[in-house]
């Protein structure tokens, strides 16, 4: 559960010994200037508001709970007495302030006072002020913040599940988010850092909490469609543009597919394994591949296979062979990182190993896990040697490029480059066209004692060829989205 994020600078004046350039020191200096100016002009509303913004500027998310700071005490410093007084003054006199082409008025004052009530535990007073602020026709950005704060109030009211409160929270999020309509996509410019839906995460959470399955599925499909249409649009632009924005373009495809994955996860978690299986099996074929048919980023998409593995582990679809196959795919390529979903499946891997000790793919999955876990903190680190697990794979007759490839990776880490090169050549024979195999081979060729320039040049050419991505059939994905 996330907690309240506060950007609260109530304690800035305690930083008397801050270093030059320290933000707190600069804010302290700014506050002292304002205080001095207010002594000469105590009713200067612009200065009063500037002081309020400097000393009390909290930012809430959906999970924000009230009474965060007891009396606003931080490092032994009592909160400034004037916060409530200043807000009451501005509200009572119905002040309107122009600052840098921006109008600050009653909506701002009521909202900030509501925030003050909320974090000091006066939640009902906070709600009253939020609702009044909303009636004062706030600017859209402020309306978003107010609506989120009201949603947080209802989301966190009571200790137990409340469908009614979740529905009210969703109502206020709906006020500031686009209406989901799969037939009316709103393609947006990612480079401007603008999301099509400012509260996407909160809306998904509330749709789940309020059990609105049809809306949830439609909403996730809308987001997926938007990302994929953006990806399609960018793919038609110049090569120079695509190179400059390659990361964003690549991620837009991943984000789109991820939302379809989320739909499958939702059905799995609600016990509809048939629907979950149907969706994830439609999504997996669209995972990006190179022209040789190999996946580019198994780390990014490993959880898709983990979900399918879990489905084949249910009573409804029990299939040990397919469960193991997809679990192995879920652990991903030996080079890349370990997805959280895959890491959490290690206990299931141990159960399967105990039941099927002669299943070679389980030993390969364990070897991959053991190698990756060295670089991932927070996950279980079981006893075992990946070299031994790879040896068991071979003794059980498994032929898979990942066996010599992983062994080459392990040998490289020990700087045994000549031995690693022997293994990577074996991997290349078992799997041509895989980018990571060529990448590792190139590294080894450049670090062995005897340099073979011809082999280096040949490997460079193979590496570049393996980086070419297979064209993503976006129209087919869009058809699939409508069919879900």
GROMACS .gro file of C-alpha atoms in nm, residues 338 343-351 366 369-370 372-374 376-383:
model
   24
  338UNK     CA    1   1.446  -1.097  -1.354
  343UNK     CA    2   1.099  -1.416  -0.910
  344UNK     CA    3   0.786  -1.486  -0.710
  345UNK     CA    4   0.739  -1.813  -0.898
  346UNK     CA    5   1.058  -1.968  -0.763
  347UNK     CA    6   0.869  -2.150  -0.488
  348UNK     CA    7   0.651  -2.310  -0.755
  349UNK     CA    8   0.969  -2.408  -0.942
  350UNK     CA    9   1.094  -2.585  -0.629
  351UNK     CA   10   0.764  -2.773  -0.595
  366UNK     CA   11   1.676  -2.297  -1.184
  369UNK     CA   12   1.725  -1.801  -1.168
  370UNK     CA   13   2.045  -1.867  -0.973
  372UNK     CA   14   2.003  -1.367  -1.220
  373UNK     CA   15   1.937  -1.356  -0.847
  374UNK     CA   16   2.297  -1.247  -0.789
  376UNK     CA   17   1.853  -0.870  -0.784
  377UNK     CA   18   1.822  -0.769  -0.422
  378UNK     CA   19   1.515  -0.851  -0.215
  379UNK     CA   20   1.441  -1.190  -0.370
  380UNK     CA   21   1.504  -1.528  -0.219
  381UNK     CA   22   1.857  -1.653  -0.277
  382UNK     CA   23   1.845  -2.033  -0.262
  383UNK     CA   24   2.145  -2.259  -0.230
   0.00000   0.00000   0.00000
